[in-house]
PDB file of C-alpha atoms and ligand atoms in Angstrom:
ATOM      1  CA  MET A   1     -72.111 -77.795  48.775  1.00  0.00           C
ATOM      2  CA  GLU A   2     -70.120 -76.269  45.992  1.00  0.00           C
ATOM      3  CA  LEU A   3     -71.220 -74.297  42.939  1.00  0.00           C
ATOM      4  CA  ILE A   4     -69.311 -74.759  39.699  1.00  0.00           C
ATOM      5  CA  PHE A   5     -70.189 -72.357  36.899  1.00  0.00           C
ATOM      6  CA  LEU A   6     -69.948 -74.123  33.551  1.00  0.00           C
ATOM      7  CA  GLY A   7     -71.348 -71.361  31.356  1.00  0.00           C
ATOM      8  CA  THR A   8     -71.859 -67.717  32.285  1.00  0.00           C
ATOM      9  CA  GLY A   9     -72.692 -66.059  28.956  1.00  0.00           C
ATOM     10  CA  ALA A  10     -76.012 -64.844  27.581  1.00  0.00           C
ATOM     11  CA  GLY A  11     -77.715 -65.889  24.356  1.00  0.00           C
ATOM     12  CA  VAL A  12     -74.720 -67.011  22.311  1.00  0.00           C
ATOM     13  CA  PRO A  13     -71.404 -68.551  23.339  1.00  0.00           C
ATOM     14  CA  SER A  14     -68.227 -66.488  23.164  1.00  0.00           C
ATOM     15  CA  LYS A  15     -64.597 -67.549  23.533  1.00  0.00           C
ATOM     16  CA  GLU A  16     -64.657 -66.410  27.149  1.00  0.00           C
ATOM     17  CA  ARG A  17     -68.112 -67.535  28.197  1.00  0.00           C
ATOM     18  CA  ASN A  18     -70.137 -70.536  27.205  1.00  0.00           C
ATOM     19  CA  VAL A  19     -73.931 -70.478  27.424  1.00  0.00           C
ATOM     20  CA  SER A  20     -75.754 -71.204  30.691  1.00  0.00           C
ATOM     21  CA  ALA A  21     -75.081 -74.126  32.996  1.00  0.00           C
ATOM     22  CA  ILE A  22     -74.316 -74.357  36.702  1.00  0.00           C
ATOM     23  CA  ALA A  23     -73.402 -77.499  38.635  1.00  0.00           C
ATOM     24  CA  LEU A  24     -74.234 -77.830  42.308  1.00  0.00           C
ATOM     25  CA  SER A  25     -71.970 -80.426  43.822  1.00  0.00           C
ATOM     26  CA  ILE A  26     -73.528 -82.144  46.816  1.00  0.00           C
ATOM     27  CA  LEU A  27     -71.027 -85.002  46.666  1.00  0.00           C
ATOM     28  CA  GLU A  28     -70.164 -84.607  50.341  1.00  0.00           C
ATOM     29  CA  GLU A  29     -73.804 -84.472  51.399  1.00  0.00           C
ATOM     30  CA  VAL A  30     -75.458 -87.125  49.199  1.00  0.00           C
ATOM     31  CA  ASN A  31     -72.807 -88.124  46.624  1.00  0.00           C
ATOM     32  CA  ASN A  32     -74.670 -86.439  43.764  1.00  0.00           C
ATOM     33  CA  ILE A  33     -74.431 -83.470  41.452  1.00  0.00           C
ATOM     34  CA  TRP A  34     -77.349 -81.353  40.308  1.00  0.00           C
ATOM     35  CA  LEU A  35     -77.205 -79.380  37.113  1.00  0.00           C
ATOM     36  CA  PHE A  36     -79.071 -76.113  36.531  1.00  0.00           C
ATOM     37  CA  ASP A  37     -79.554 -75.444  32.812  1.00  0.00           C
ATOM     38  CA  CYS A  38     -77.665 -77.171  30.072  1.00  0.00           C
ATOM     39  CA  GLY A  39     -76.714 -74.826  27.253  1.00  0.00           C
ATOM     40  CA  GLU A  40     -74.952 -76.131  24.165  1.00  0.00           C
ATOM     41  CA  ALA A  41     -71.546 -77.724  24.845  1.00  0.00           C
ATOM     42  CA  THR A  42     -72.154 -78.056  28.568  1.00  0.00           C
ATOM     43  CA  GLN A  43     -70.722 -81.566  28.311  1.00  0.00           C
ATOM     44  CA  HIS A  44     -67.554 -80.121  26.759  1.00  0.00           C
ATOM     45  CA  GLN A  45     -67.271 -77.721  29.702  1.00  0.00           C
ATOM     46  CA  ILE A  46     -67.739 -80.638  32.104  1.00  0.00           C
ATOM     47  CA  LEU A  47     -64.668 -82.289  30.523  1.00  0.00           C
ATOM     48  CA  HIS A  48     -62.573 -79.467  31.996  1.00  0.00           C
ATOM     49  CA  THR A  49     -63.788 -80.267  35.521  1.00  0.00           C
ATOM     50  CA  SER A  50     -63.784 -83.297  37.806  1.00  0.00           C
ATOM     51  CA  ILE A  51     -67.561 -83.743  37.374  1.00  0.00           C
ATOM     52  CA  LYS A  52     -68.631 -87.237  36.346  1.00  0.00           C
ATOM     53  CA  PRO A  53     -71.851 -87.195  34.289  1.00  0.00           C
ATOM     54  CA  ARG A  54     -73.067 -90.392  35.977  1.00  0.00           C
ATOM     55  CA  LYS A  55     -73.064 -88.535  39.309  1.00  0.00           C
ATOM     56  CA  ILE A  56     -75.606 -86.057  37.927  1.00  0.00           C
ATOM     57  CA  ASN A  57     -78.976 -87.326  39.166  1.00  0.00           C
ATOM     58  CA  LYS A  58     -81.101 -84.208  38.721  1.00  0.00           C
ATOM     59  CA  ILE A  59     -81.174 -81.601  35.977  1.00  0.00           C
ATOM     60  CA  PHE A  60     -83.233 -78.438  36.421  1.00  0.00           C
ATOM     61  CA  ILE A  61     -84.000 -76.445  33.271  1.00  0.00           C
ATOM     62  CA  THR A  62     -85.100 -72.872  34.038  1.00  0.00           C
ATOM     63  CA  HIS A  63     -86.643 -72.258  30.595  1.00  0.00           C
ATOM     64  CA  LEU A  64     -86.658 -73.547  27.064  1.00  0.00           C
ATOM     65  CA  HIS A  65     -84.532 -70.873  25.359  1.00  0.00           C
ATOM     66  CA  GLY A  66     -81.757 -72.593  23.423  1.00  0.00           C
ATOM     67  CA  ASP A  67     -78.916 -71.042  25.432  1.00  0.00           C
ATOM     68  CA  HIS A  68     -80.217 -72.934  28.472  1.00  0.00           C
ATOM     69  CA  LEU A  69     -81.290 -76.146  26.771  1.00  0.00           C
ATOM     70  CA  PHE A  70     -79.479 -77.174  23.595  1.00  0.00           C
ATOM     71  CA  GLY A  71     -76.771 -79.149  25.404  1.00  0.00           C
ATOM     72  CA  LEU A  72     -79.253 -81.528  26.971  1.00  0.00           C
ATOM     73  CA  PRO A  73     -79.659 -84.309  24.330  1.00  0.00           C
ATOM     74  CA  GLY A  74     -75.877 -84.638  23.962  1.00  0.00           C
ATOM     75  CA  LEU A  75     -75.303 -84.820  27.689  1.00  0.00           C
ATOM     76  CA  LEU A  76     -78.076 -87.385  28.164  1.00  0.00           C
ATOM     77  CA  SER A  77     -76.625 -89.596  25.436  1.00  0.00           C
ATOM     78  CA  SER A  78     -73.052 -89.328  26.703  1.00  0.00           C
ATOM     79  CA  ARG A  79     -74.154 -90.157  30.241  1.00  0.00           C
ATOM     80  CA  SER A  80     -75.526 -93.382  28.796  1.00  0.00           C
ATOM     81  CA  PHE A  81     -72.424 -94.052  26.698  1.00  0.00           C
ATOM     82  CA  GLN A  82     -70.189 -93.593  29.749  1.00  0.00           C
ATOM     83  CA  GLY A  83     -71.961 -96.332  31.632  1.00  0.00           C
ATOM     84  CA  GLY A  84     -74.379 -94.283  33.687  1.00  0.00           C
ATOM     85  CA  ASP A  85     -77.123 -96.606  34.865  1.00  0.00           C
ATOM     86  CA  SER A  86     -78.500 -94.742  37.870  1.00  0.00           C
ATOM     87  CA  PRO A  87     -81.841 -92.937  37.441  1.00  0.00           C
ATOM     88  CA  LEU A  88     -81.964 -89.330  36.288  1.00  0.00           C
ATOM     89  CA  THR A  89     -84.769 -86.829  36.834  1.00  0.00           C
ATOM     90  CA  ILE A  90     -85.204 -83.721  34.704  1.00  0.00           C
ATOM     91  CA  TYR A  91     -87.345 -80.799  35.821  1.00  0.00           C
ATOM     92  CA  GLY A  92     -88.325 -78.155  33.286  1.00  0.00           C
ATOM     93  CA  PRO A  93     -91.179 -76.004  31.981  1.00  0.00           C
ATOM     94  CA  LYS A  94     -94.002 -77.473  29.944  1.00  0.00           C
ATOM     95  CA  GLY A  95     -92.595 -78.654  26.611  1.00  0.00           C
ATOM     96  CA  ILE A  96     -89.382 -80.112  28.040  1.00  0.00           C
ATOM     97  CA  LYS A  97     -90.742 -83.643  27.744  1.00  0.00           C
ATOM     98  CA  GLN A  98     -91.593 -83.202  24.083  1.00  0.00           C
ATOM     99  CA  PHE A  99     -88.172 -81.672  23.383  1.00  0.00           C
ATOM    100  CA  ILE A 100     -86.323 -84.590  24.970  1.00  0.00           C
ATOM    101  CA  ASP A 101     -88.563 -87.288  23.510  1.00  0.00           C
ATOM    102  CA  VAL A 102     -88.268 -85.917  19.964  1.00  0.00           C
ATOM    103  CA  SER A 103     -84.488 -85.315  20.198  1.00  0.00           C
ATOM    104  CA  LEU A 104     -83.801 -88.827  21.451  1.00  0.00           C
ATOM    105  CA  LYS A 105     -86.250 -90.553  19.134  1.00  0.00           C
ATOM    106  CA  ALA A 106     -85.227 -88.711  15.948  1.00  0.00           C
ATOM    107  CA  SER A 107     -81.554 -89.425  16.594  1.00  0.00           C
ATOM    108  CA  GLY A 108     -82.163 -93.062  17.500  1.00  0.00           C
ATOM    109  CA  SER A 109     -80.653 -92.548  20.950  1.00  0.00           C
ATOM    110  CA  HIS A 110     -81.334 -95.163  23.588  1.00  0.00           C
ATOM    111  CA  LEU A 111     -80.582 -94.444  27.196  1.00  0.00           C
ATOM    112  CA  THR A 112     -79.223 -97.134  29.511  1.00  0.00           C
ATOM    113  CA  TYR A 113     -80.754 -95.551  32.612  1.00  0.00           C
ATOM    114  CA  PRO A 114     -84.300 -94.727  33.763  1.00  0.00           C
ATOM    115  CA  LEU A 115     -85.222 -91.155  32.859  1.00  0.00           C
ATOM    116  CA  GLU A 116     -88.050 -89.281  34.533  1.00  0.00           C
ATOM    117  CA  ILE A 117     -89.191 -85.915  33.216  1.00  0.00           C
ATOM    118  CA  ILE A 118     -91.266 -83.621  35.418  1.00  0.00           C
ATOM    119  CA  GLU A 119     -92.883 -80.490  34.017  1.00  0.00           C
ATOM    120  CA  LEU A 120     -92.901 -77.561  36.415  1.00  0.00           C
ATOM    121  CA  SER A 121     -95.609 -75.658  38.148  1.00  0.00           C
ATOM    122  CA  SER A 122     -94.838 -73.191  40.940  1.00  0.00           C
ATOM    123  CA  GLY A 123     -94.552 -74.664  44.432  1.00  0.00           C
ATOM    124  CA  ILE A 124     -92.596 -77.443  46.137  1.00  0.00           C
ATOM    125  CA  LEU A 125     -90.965 -79.763  43.602  1.00  0.00           C
ATOM    126  CA  PHE A 126     -89.784 -82.352  46.067  1.00  0.00           C
ATOM    127  CA  ALA A 127     -88.628 -82.776  49.625  1.00  0.00           C
ATOM    128  CA  ASP A 128     -86.506 -85.558  51.064  1.00  0.00           C
ATOM    129  CA  SER A 129     -84.641 -86.050  54.320  1.00  0.00           C
ATOM    130  CA  GLN A 130     -81.973 -83.531  53.337  1.00  0.00           C
ATOM    131  CA  PHE A 131     -83.333 -81.034  50.823  1.00  0.00           C
ATOM    132  CA  GLU A 132     -86.492 -79.256  49.808  1.00  0.00           C
ATOM    133  CA  VAL A 133     -86.607 -77.689  46.356  1.00  0.00           C
ATOM    134  CA  SER A 134     -89.326 -75.289  45.257  1.00  0.00           C
ATOM    135  CA  CYS A 135     -89.766 -73.250  42.117  1.00  0.00           C
ATOM    136  CA  GLN A 136     -91.506 -70.058  41.080  1.00  0.00           C
ATOM    137  CA  LYS A 137     -92.366 -68.579  37.720  1.00  0.00           C
ATOM    138  CA  LEU A 138     -90.366 -65.467  36.850  1.00  0.00           C
ATOM    139  CA  GLU A 139     -90.969 -62.769  34.211  1.00  0.00           C
ATOM    140  CA  HIS A 140     -89.424 -63.658  30.859  1.00  0.00           C
ATOM    141  CA  GLY A 141     -90.475 -63.945  27.196  1.00  0.00           C
ATOM    142  CA  VAL A 142     -91.274 -67.643  27.716  1.00  0.00           C
ATOM    143  CA  PRO A 143     -92.157 -69.406  30.982  1.00  0.00           C
ATOM    144  CA  SER A 144     -88.988 -69.199  33.080  1.00  0.00           C
ATOM    145  CA  TYR A 145     -88.499 -70.477  36.631  1.00  0.00           C
ATOM    146  CA  GLY A 146     -86.326 -69.861  39.637  1.00  0.00           C
ATOM    147  CA  PHE A 147     -85.333 -72.652  42.023  1.00  0.00           C
ATOM    148  CA  ARG A 148     -84.951 -72.389  45.779  1.00  0.00           C
ATOM    149  CA  ILE A 149     -82.883 -75.170  47.313  1.00  0.00           C
ATOM    150  CA  LYS A 150     -83.283 -75.462  51.041  1.00  0.00           C
ATOM    151  CA  GLU A 151     -81.158 -77.800  53.077  1.00  0.00           C
ATOM    152  CA  LYS A 152     -82.930 -79.227  56.122  1.00  0.00           C
ATOM    153  CA  ASP A 153     -81.701 -77.998  59.500  1.00  0.00           C
ATOM    154  CA  LYS A 154     -79.228 -80.347  61.147  1.00  0.00           C
ATOM    155  CA  ILE A 155     -79.262 -81.477  64.736  1.00  0.00           C
ATOM    156  CA  GLY A 156     -76.889 -79.514  66.993  1.00  0.00           C
ATOM    157  CA  GLU A 157     -73.574 -80.599  68.483  1.00  0.00           C
ATOM    158  CA  LEU A 158     -73.451 -82.798  71.582  1.00  0.00           C
ATOM    159  CA  LYS A 159     -72.485 -80.977  74.769  1.00  0.00           C
ATOM    160  CA  VAL A 160     -69.565 -83.250  75.522  1.00  0.00           C
ATOM    161  CA  ASP A 161     -68.542 -81.498  78.752  1.00  0.00           C
ATOM    162  CA  LYS A 162     -72.027 -81.886  80.165  1.00  0.00           C
ATOM    163  CA  LEU A 163     -72.031 -85.588  79.326  1.00  0.00           C
ATOM    164  CA  LYS A 164     -68.600 -86.071  80.901  1.00  0.00           C
ATOM    165  CA  ASP A 165     -69.834 -84.274  84.029  1.00  0.00           C
ATOM    166  CA  ILE A 166     -72.353 -87.028  84.633  1.00  0.00           C
ATOM    167  CA  GLY A 167     -69.786 -89.699  83.891  1.00  0.00           C
ATOM    168  CA  ILE A 168     -70.596 -90.561  80.287  1.00  0.00           C
ATOM    169  CA  THR A 169     -67.293 -90.792  78.461  1.00  0.00           C
ATOM    170  CA  PRO A 170     -66.875 -90.569  74.649  1.00  0.00           C
ATOM    171  CA  GLY A 171     -67.707 -93.731  72.716  1.00  0.00           C
ATOM    172  CA  PRO A 172     -70.430 -95.280  70.582  1.00  0.00           C
ATOM    173  CA  ILE A 173     -72.946 -94.125  73.207  1.00  0.00           C
ATOM    174  CA  TYR A 174     -72.516 -90.528  71.967  1.00  0.00           C
ATOM    175  CA  LYS A 175     -73.796 -91.486  68.520  1.00  0.00           C
ATOM    176  CA  LYS A 176     -76.733 -93.266  70.126  1.00  0.00           C
ATOM    177  CA  ILE A 177     -77.626 -90.216  72.207  1.00  0.00           C
ATOM    178  CA  LYS A 178     -77.495 -88.004  69.122  1.00  0.00           C
ATOM    179  CA  GLU A 179     -79.744 -90.324  67.144  1.00  0.00           C
ATOM    180  CA  HIS A 180     -82.474 -90.887  69.739  1.00  0.00           C
ATOM    181  CA  GLU A 181     -84.680 -88.532  71.692  1.00  0.00           C
ATOM    182  CA  THR A 182     -84.315 -90.653  74.815  1.00  0.00           C
ATOM    183  CA  ILE A 183     -82.156 -93.631  75.636  1.00  0.00           C
ATOM    184  CA  GLU A 184     -81.685 -95.799  78.680  1.00  0.00           C
ATOM    185  CA  LEU A 185     -78.131 -96.340  79.882  1.00  0.00           C
ATOM    186  CA  SER A 186     -76.956 -99.757  81.104  1.00  0.00           C
ATOM    187  CA  ASP A 187     -77.151 -98.445  84.695  1.00  0.00           C
ATOM    188  CA  GLY A 188     -80.816 -97.607  84.198  1.00  0.00           C
ATOM    189  CA  ARG A 189     -80.447 -93.838  83.883  1.00  0.00           C
ATOM    190  CA  ILE A 190     -82.591 -92.182  81.213  1.00  0.00           C
ATOM    191  CA  ILE A 191     -80.889 -89.629  78.970  1.00  0.00           C
ATOM    192  CA  HIS A 192     -83.001 -87.004  77.199  1.00  0.00           C
ATOM    193  CA  ARG A 193     -81.193 -85.722  74.112  1.00  0.00           C
ATOM    194  CA  LYS A 194     -82.557 -82.197  74.458  1.00  0.00           C
ATOM    195  CA  ASP A 195     -80.592 -81.763  77.692  1.00  0.00           C
ATOM    196  CA  PHE A 196     -77.277 -82.491  76.003  1.00  0.00           C
ATOM    197  CA  ILE A 197     -77.525 -80.925  72.581  1.00  0.00           C
ATOM    198  CA  GLY A 198     -76.674 -77.454  71.272  1.00  0.00           C
ATOM    199  CA  PRO A 199     -78.846 -75.354  68.961  1.00  0.00           C
ATOM    200  CA  PRO A 200     -79.637 -76.867  65.529  1.00  0.00           C
ATOM    201  CA  LYS A 201     -77.361 -76.037  62.616  1.00  0.00           C
ATOM    202  CA  LYS A 202     -79.397 -74.033  60.139  1.00  0.00           C
ATOM    203  CA  GLY A 203     -79.545 -75.580  56.675  1.00  0.00           C
ATOM    204  CA  ARG A 204     -78.196 -73.569  53.773  1.00  0.00           C
ATOM    205  CA  VAL A 205     -80.489 -71.923  51.241  1.00  0.00           C
ATOM    206  CA  LEU A 206     -79.611 -71.318  47.635  1.00  0.00           C
ATOM    207  CA  SER A 207     -81.688 -69.469  45.040  1.00  0.00           C
ATOM    208  CA  ILE A 208     -80.897 -69.978  41.368  1.00  0.00           C
ATOM    209  CA  LEU A 209     -83.008 -67.864  39.042  1.00  0.00           C
ATOM    210  CA  GLY A 210     -83.468 -68.303  35.314  1.00  0.00           C
ATOM    211  CA  ASP A 211     -83.698 -65.358  32.936  1.00  0.00           C
ATOM    212  CA  THR A 212     -86.008 -62.723  34.338  1.00  0.00           C
ATOM    213  CA  ARG A 213     -87.040 -59.156  34.216  1.00  0.00           C
ATOM    214  CA  SER A 214     -86.703 -57.316  37.487  1.00  0.00           C
ATOM    215  CA  THR A 215     -89.916 -57.628  39.494  1.00  0.00           C
ATOM    216  CA  SER A 216     -90.753 -57.205  43.161  1.00  0.00           C
ATOM    217  CA  LYS A 217     -92.558 -60.554  42.927  1.00  0.00           C
ATOM    218  CA  ASN A 218     -89.169 -62.286  43.130  1.00  0.00           C
ATOM    219  CA  VAL A 219     -88.307 -60.817  46.547  1.00  0.00           C
ATOM    220  CA  SER A 220     -90.198 -63.207  48.807  1.00  0.00           C
ATOM    221  CA  PHE A 221     -89.024 -66.220  46.803  1.00  0.00           C
ATOM    222  CA  ILE A 222     -85.318 -65.506  47.311  1.00  0.00           C
ATOM    223  CA  GLU A 223     -85.638 -64.018  50.803  1.00  0.00           C
ATOM    224  CA  ASP A 224     -82.830 -64.813  53.278  1.00  0.00           C
ATOM    225  CA  SER A 225     -80.927 -67.056  50.855  1.00  0.00           C
ATOM    226  CA  ASP A 226     -77.301 -67.710  51.691  1.00  0.00           C
ATOM    227  CA  VAL A 227     -76.520 -67.377  47.989  1.00  0.00           C
ATOM    228  CA  LEU A 228     -78.563 -65.822  45.190  1.00  0.00           C
ATOM    229  CA  ILE A 229     -77.541 -66.529  41.610  1.00  0.00           C
ATOM    230  CA  HIS A 230     -79.068 -63.973  39.280  1.00  0.00           C
ATOM    231  CA  GLU A 231     -78.707 -62.955  35.671  1.00  0.00           C
ATOM    232  CA  ALA A 232     -77.169 -59.582  34.793  1.00  0.00           C
ATOM    233  CA  THR A 233     -77.547 -59.434  31.040  1.00  0.00           C
ATOM    234  CA  PHE A 234     -77.277 -55.658  30.910  1.00  0.00           C
ATOM    235  CA  GLU A 235     -75.427 -52.803  32.589  1.00  0.00           C
ATOM    236  CA  ASP A 236     -77.212 -50.262  34.746  1.00  0.00           C
ATOM    237  CA  GLU A 237     -77.831 -47.686  32.037  1.00  0.00           C
ATOM    238  CA  ALA A 238     -79.484 -50.217  29.692  1.00  0.00           C
ATOM    239  CA  GLN A 239     -82.485 -50.587  31.980  1.00  0.00           C
ATOM    240  CA  GLU A 240     -84.952 -49.857  29.213  1.00  0.00           C
ATOM    241  CA  GLN A 241     -83.484 -52.544  26.985  1.00  0.00           C
ATOM    242  CA  ALA A 242     -83.487 -54.980  29.866  1.00  0.00           C
ATOM    243  CA  ARG A 243     -87.194 -54.390  30.384  1.00  0.00           C
ATOM    244  CA  LYS A 244     -87.941 -54.717  26.710  1.00  0.00           C
ATOM    245  CA  TYR A 245     -86.116 -58.036  26.347  1.00  0.00           C
ATOM    246  CA  PHE A 246     -87.282 -59.458  29.703  1.00  0.00           C
ATOM    247  CA  HIS A 247     -83.835 -59.360  31.293  1.00  0.00           C
ATOM    248  CA  SER A 248     -82.217 -57.640  34.272  1.00  0.00           C
ATOM    249  CA  THR A 249     -79.405 -55.170  34.825  1.00  0.00           C
ATOM    250  CA  THR A 250     -76.527 -55.422  37.291  1.00  0.00           C
ATOM    251  CA  THR A 251     -78.194 -52.916  39.611  1.00  0.00           C
ATOM    252  CA  GLU A 252     -81.613 -54.562  39.446  1.00  0.00           C
ATOM    253  CA  ALA A 253     -80.072 -57.882  40.502  1.00  0.00           C
ATOM    254  CA  ALA A 254     -78.236 -56.115  43.330  1.00  0.00           C
ATOM    255  CA  GLN A 255     -81.406 -54.356  44.490  1.00  0.00           C
ATOM    256  CA  LEU A 256     -83.205 -57.713  44.653  1.00  0.00           C
ATOM    257  CA  ALA A 257     -80.346 -59.166  46.735  1.00  0.00           C
ATOM    258  CA  LYS A 258     -80.605 -56.197  49.083  1.00  0.00           C
ATOM    259  CA  ASP A 259     -84.403 -56.256  49.350  1.00  0.00           C
ATOM    260  CA  GLY A 260     -84.368 -60.030  49.978  1.00  0.00           C
ATOM    261  CA  HIS A 261     -81.603 -59.787  52.637  1.00  0.00           C
ATOM    262  CA  VAL A 262     -79.523 -62.497  51.008  1.00  0.00           C
ATOM    263  CA  LYS A 263     -75.961 -63.099  52.202  1.00  0.00           C
ATOM    264  CA  LYS A 264     -74.224 -63.290  48.836  1.00  0.00           C
ATOM    265  CA  LEU A 265     -75.051 -62.434  45.231  1.00  0.00           C
ATOM    266  CA  ILE A 266     -73.414 -64.085  42.229  1.00  0.00           C
ATOM    267  CA  LEU A 267     -74.055 -62.520  38.836  1.00  0.00           C
ATOM    268  CA  THR A 268     -74.092 -64.611  35.686  1.00  0.00           C
ATOM    269  CA  HIS A 269     -75.616 -64.583  32.145  1.00  0.00           C
ATOM    270  CA  ILE A 270     -73.337 -61.731  31.061  1.00  0.00           C
ATOM    271  CA  SER A 271     -73.876 -60.446  27.534  1.00  0.00           C
ATOM    272  CA  SER A 272     -71.013 -60.881  25.064  1.00  0.00           C
ATOM    273  CA  ARG A 273     -71.304 -57.162  24.254  1.00  0.00           C
ATOM    274  CA  TYR A 274     -69.277 -56.578  27.421  1.00  0.00           C
ATOM    275  CA  GLN A 275     -65.537 -57.011  27.083  1.00  0.00           C
ATOM    276  CA  LYS A 276     -63.083 -57.954  29.783  1.00  0.00           C
ATOM    277  CA  GLU A 277     -62.351 -54.301  30.512  1.00  0.00           C
ATOM    278  CA  ASP A 278     -66.058 -53.616  31.131  1.00  0.00           C
ATOM    279  CA  LEU A 279     -66.415 -56.235  33.848  1.00  0.00           C
ATOM    280  CA  PRO A 280     -64.961 -54.280  36.794  1.00  0.00           C
ATOM    281  CA  ARG A 281     -67.448 -51.522  35.997  1.00  0.00           C
ATOM    282  CA  LEU A 282     -70.397 -53.957  35.893  1.00  0.00           C
ATOM    283  CA  LEU A 283     -69.334 -55.433  39.208  1.00  0.00           C
ATOM    284  CA  LYS A 284     -68.931 -51.993  40.789  1.00  0.00           C
ATOM    285  CA  GLU A 285     -72.437 -50.995  39.723  1.00  0.00           C
ATOM    286  CA  ALA A 286     -73.855 -53.952  41.612  1.00  0.00           C
ATOM    287  CA  GLN A 287     -71.543 -53.614  44.612  1.00  0.00           C
ATOM    288  CA  ALA A 288     -72.609 -50.004  45.094  1.00  0.00           C
ATOM    289  CA  ILE A 289     -76.011 -51.405  46.070  1.00  0.00           C
ATOM    290  CA  PHE A 290     -75.085 -54.848  47.402  1.00  0.00           C
ATOM    291  CA  PRO A 291     -71.407 -55.058  48.442  1.00  0.00           C
ATOM    292  CA  ASN A 292     -71.146 -58.860  48.720  1.00  0.00           C
ATOM    293  CA  THR A 293     -71.516 -59.390  44.963  1.00  0.00           C
ATOM    294  CA  THR A 294     -69.313 -61.517  42.733  1.00  0.00           C
ATOM    295  CA  LEU A 295     -69.341 -61.839  38.975  1.00  0.00           C
ATOM    296  CA  ALA A 296     -69.040 -65.452  37.884  1.00  0.00           C
ATOM    297  CA  GLU A 297     -66.620 -66.595  35.173  1.00  0.00           C
ATOM    298  CA  ASP A 298     -66.741 -69.945  33.413  1.00  0.00           C
ATOM    299  CA  PHE A 299     -65.286 -72.508  35.847  1.00  0.00           C
ATOM    300  CA  SER A 300     -65.675 -70.216  38.891  1.00  0.00           C
ATOM    301  CA  ARG A 301     -66.265 -72.273  42.029  1.00  0.00           C
ATOM    302  CA  PHE A 302     -67.946 -71.163  45.245  1.00  0.00           C
ATOM    303  CA  ASN A 303     -68.342 -73.013  48.516  1.00  0.00           C
ATOM    304  CA  VAL A 304     -71.729 -72.454  50.099  1.00  0.00           C
ATOM    305  CA  LYS A 305     -70.818 -72.049  53.738  1.00  0.00           C
ATOM    306  CA  TYR A 306     -72.937 -72.433  56.856  1.00  0.00           C
ATOM    307  CA  GLN A 307     -73.852 -69.154  58.523  1.00  0.00           C
ATOM    308  CA  HIS A 308     -72.965 -68.925  62.178  1.00  0.00           C
TER     309      HIS A 308
HETATM  310 ZN1  LIG B   1     -80.615 -66.815  28.408  1.00  0.00          ZN
HETATM  311 ZN1  LIG B   2     -84.075 -66.605  28.054  1.00  0.00          ZN
END
């Protein structure tokens, strides 16, 4: 699981930061990439990475503001042009379907792959054998959502020494033991998996929030995440402005990370009013409250590690 930030700016693109988009690479887990938001020129940003658009099978749009959305029709068309034929699902607030339908129809774009569009309402979006994704409405000028991606817990490691002690040596039988609750050996002995397996490996949890005002309602949604990705449009002293424009400050994001006991906070959606020399100050403001904070740059990459 790797996060690749494609755009970390707010509102309008700048030379340093493009508008919002984050890729979650789960190539190792399920050979797919999920995209969170798709601001203008996201496909240009993708060209500077190893991401293949046809590997993107899910796109999550947090809200319909242009800086999170305007890159979508172009990316959808290019995915088609580049021979993508595998299905794609888009999740977004009410209105996303109309936006896509009109953009594609008016431009005479025909997609070569099946496209499904699902409009959001808070709760579980989907769950499969490996992931469960839920969403919750945040506080913004238009309906804006956060996504919580929960990886299912994995079965623990085999206790090899214990197996060897009873004369079962490594081989295909180990895989069989791991995959079945009970098996019968060729000599008639019955092996119960639970006797030979360590504690389960806890799945990783990732919370990616769209634009939002600071509100205590977000705490339970992001609780205990391994990584929280949160906007920090404003610096600490601009709290009033942040409230007025339905955004958050560096310190509000950090306070949420602290209150929700997350392991790591990554700040994004940084206003272009802040120059390079301001960034260490913004980061320090957040770190004073939540030390394990990082400020994302375009093309920053983060591995989401298992907690031990
Ligand atoms: Zn925005
Ligand atoms: Zn917005």
